[in-house]
Amino acid sequence: MEITREFAKLISQTSYKAISEENIAIVKERILDTLGAWIAGYVYWDFRKHLIDSCESMGQGYAGIIGCSDKKYPSVVAAMANTSLAHSMELD
């Protein structure tokens, strides 16, 4: 748990201006890459419907599963579903 606190402290104390343009470009590339992988998972993964249906039983919240804007889930459930979709096609 201590490493998580230290990481959170580092992140909270880092300003956008302190990040190099090269690193910002890399982060943007990684985000686009993840979104592309997510789209592939959402469109082509055979178990997408089962994953989203299973999230229904995990309660309601304030976070969404990308592509399912009409329903909200607990943050941890939405995060699990979104990352599962992004990694489902093993494109990373």
Tab-separated table of C-alpha atoms in Angstrom:
chain	number	residue	atom	x	y	z
A	1	MET	CA	0.000	0.000	0.000
A	2	GLU	CA	2.886	2.360	0.674
A	3	ILE	CA	4.041	2.260	-2.949
A	4	THR	CA	0.530	3.235	-4.063
A	5	ARG	CA	0.578	6.258	-1.756
A	6	GLU	CA	4.001	7.296	-3.000
A	7	PHE	CA	2.866	6.972	-6.616
A	8	ALA	CA	-0.289	8.987	-5.924
A	9	LYS	CA	1.800	11.660	-4.213
A	10	LEU	CA	4.156	11.843	-7.202
A	11	ILE	CA	1.263	12.135	-9.642
A	12	SER	CA	-0.548	14.772	-7.587
A	13	GLN	CA	2.596	16.905	-7.392
A	14	THR	CA	3.435	16.688	-11.105
A	15	SER	CA	2.279	19.513	-13.330
A	16	TYR	CA	1.520	19.129	-17.019
A	17	LYS	CA	4.208	21.705	-17.816
A	18	ALA	CA	6.807	19.515	-16.093
A	19	ILE	CA	6.254	16.675	-18.581
A	20	SER	CA	8.376	16.738	-21.719
A	21	GLU	CA	6.711	17.051	-25.118
A	22	GLU	CA	8.216	13.695	-26.079
A	23	ASN	CA	6.569	11.973	-23.114
A	24	ILE	CA	3.262	13.696	-23.789
A	25	ALA	CA	3.377	12.414	-27.378
A	26	ILE	CA	4.134	8.894	-26.127
A	27	VAL	CA	1.202	8.980	-23.688
A	28	LYS	CA	-1.159	10.212	-26.417
A	29	GLU	CA	0.004	7.385	-28.672
A	30	ARG	CA	-0.582	4.819	-25.926
A	31	ILE	CA	-4.072	6.169	-25.247
A	32	LEU	CA	-4.996	5.966	-28.943
A	33	ASP	CA	-3.518	2.467	-29.128
A	34	THR	CA	-5.604	1.370	-26.140
A	35	LEU	CA	-8.757	2.883	-27.629
A	36	GLY	CA	-8.103	1.042	-30.880
A	37	ALA	CA	-7.685	-2.233	-29.002
A	38	TRP	CA	-10.838	-1.455	-27.026
A	39	ILE	CA	-12.819	-0.894	-30.244
A	40	ALA	CA	-11.614	-4.234	-31.614
A	41	GLY	CA	-12.663	-5.957	-28.399
A	42	TYR	CA	-16.043	-4.268	-28.326
A	43	VAL	CA	-16.777	-5.125	-31.962
A	44	TYR	CA	-15.206	-8.579	-32.331
A	45	TRP	CA	-14.885	-10.240	-28.906
A	46	ASP	CA	-17.361	-13.102	-28.669
A	47	PHE	CA	-17.815	-12.696	-24.901
A	48	ARG	CA	-18.539	-8.943	-24.879
A	49	LYS	CA	-22.249	-9.387	-24.241
A	50	HIS	CA	-21.595	-11.871	-21.433
A	51	LEU	CA	-19.142	-9.504	-19.772
A	52	ILE	CA	-21.514	-6.550	-19.938
A	53	ASP	CA	-24.476	-8.668	-18.802
A	54	SER	CA	-22.483	-9.894	-15.804
A	55	CYS	CA	-21.779	-6.287	-14.811
A	56	GLU	CA	-25.521	-5.767	-14.365
A	57	SER	CA	-25.508	-7.866	-11.194
A	58	MET	CA	-22.682	-5.843	-9.630
A	59	GLY	CA	-24.757	-2.829	-8.722
A	60	GLN	CA	-25.243	0.708	-9.934
A	61	GLY	CA	-22.800	3.569	-9.767
A	62	TYR	CA	-21.533	6.611	-11.601
A	63	ALA	CA	-19.058	5.132	-14.118
A	64	GLY	CA	-19.777	3.905	-17.606
A	65	ILE	CA	-18.574	1.134	-19.826
A	66	ILE	CA	-17.439	2.752	-23.067
A	67	GLY	CA	-20.115	2.166	-25.680
A	68	CYS	CA	-22.831	1.527	-23.081
A	69	SER	CA	-23.655	5.108	-22.138
A	70	ASP	CA	-27.172	4.368	-20.966
A	71	LYS	CA	-26.097	2.462	-17.826
A	72	LYS	CA	-23.791	3.335	-14.954
A	73	TYR	CA	-21.818	0.939	-12.778
A	74	PRO	CA	-19.574	1.086	-9.720
A	75	SER	CA	-16.196	2.519	-10.766
A	76	VAL	CA	-14.319	-0.719	-10.158
A	77	VAL	CA	-16.808	-2.661	-12.313
A	78	ALA	CA	-16.609	-0.170	-15.200
A	79	ALA	CA	-12.805	-0.168	-14.987
A	80	MET	CA	-12.713	-3.976	-15.065
A	81	ALA	CA	-15.072	-4.141	-18.048
A	82	ASN	CA	-13.291	-1.412	-20.025
A	83	THR	CA	-9.850	-2.942	-19.471
A	84	SER	CA	-11.167	-6.423	-20.266
A	85	LEU	CA	-12.516	-5.138	-23.572
A	86	ALA	CA	-9.245	-3.331	-24.340
A	87	HIS	CA	-7.215	-6.499	-23.774
A	88	SER	CA	-9.673	-9.092	-25.077
A	89	MET	CA	-8.206	-9.324	-28.568
A	90	GLU	CA	-4.615	-9.446	-27.257
A	91	LEU	CA	-3.426	-6.619	-29.477
A	92	ASP	CA	-1.003	-5.151	-26.957
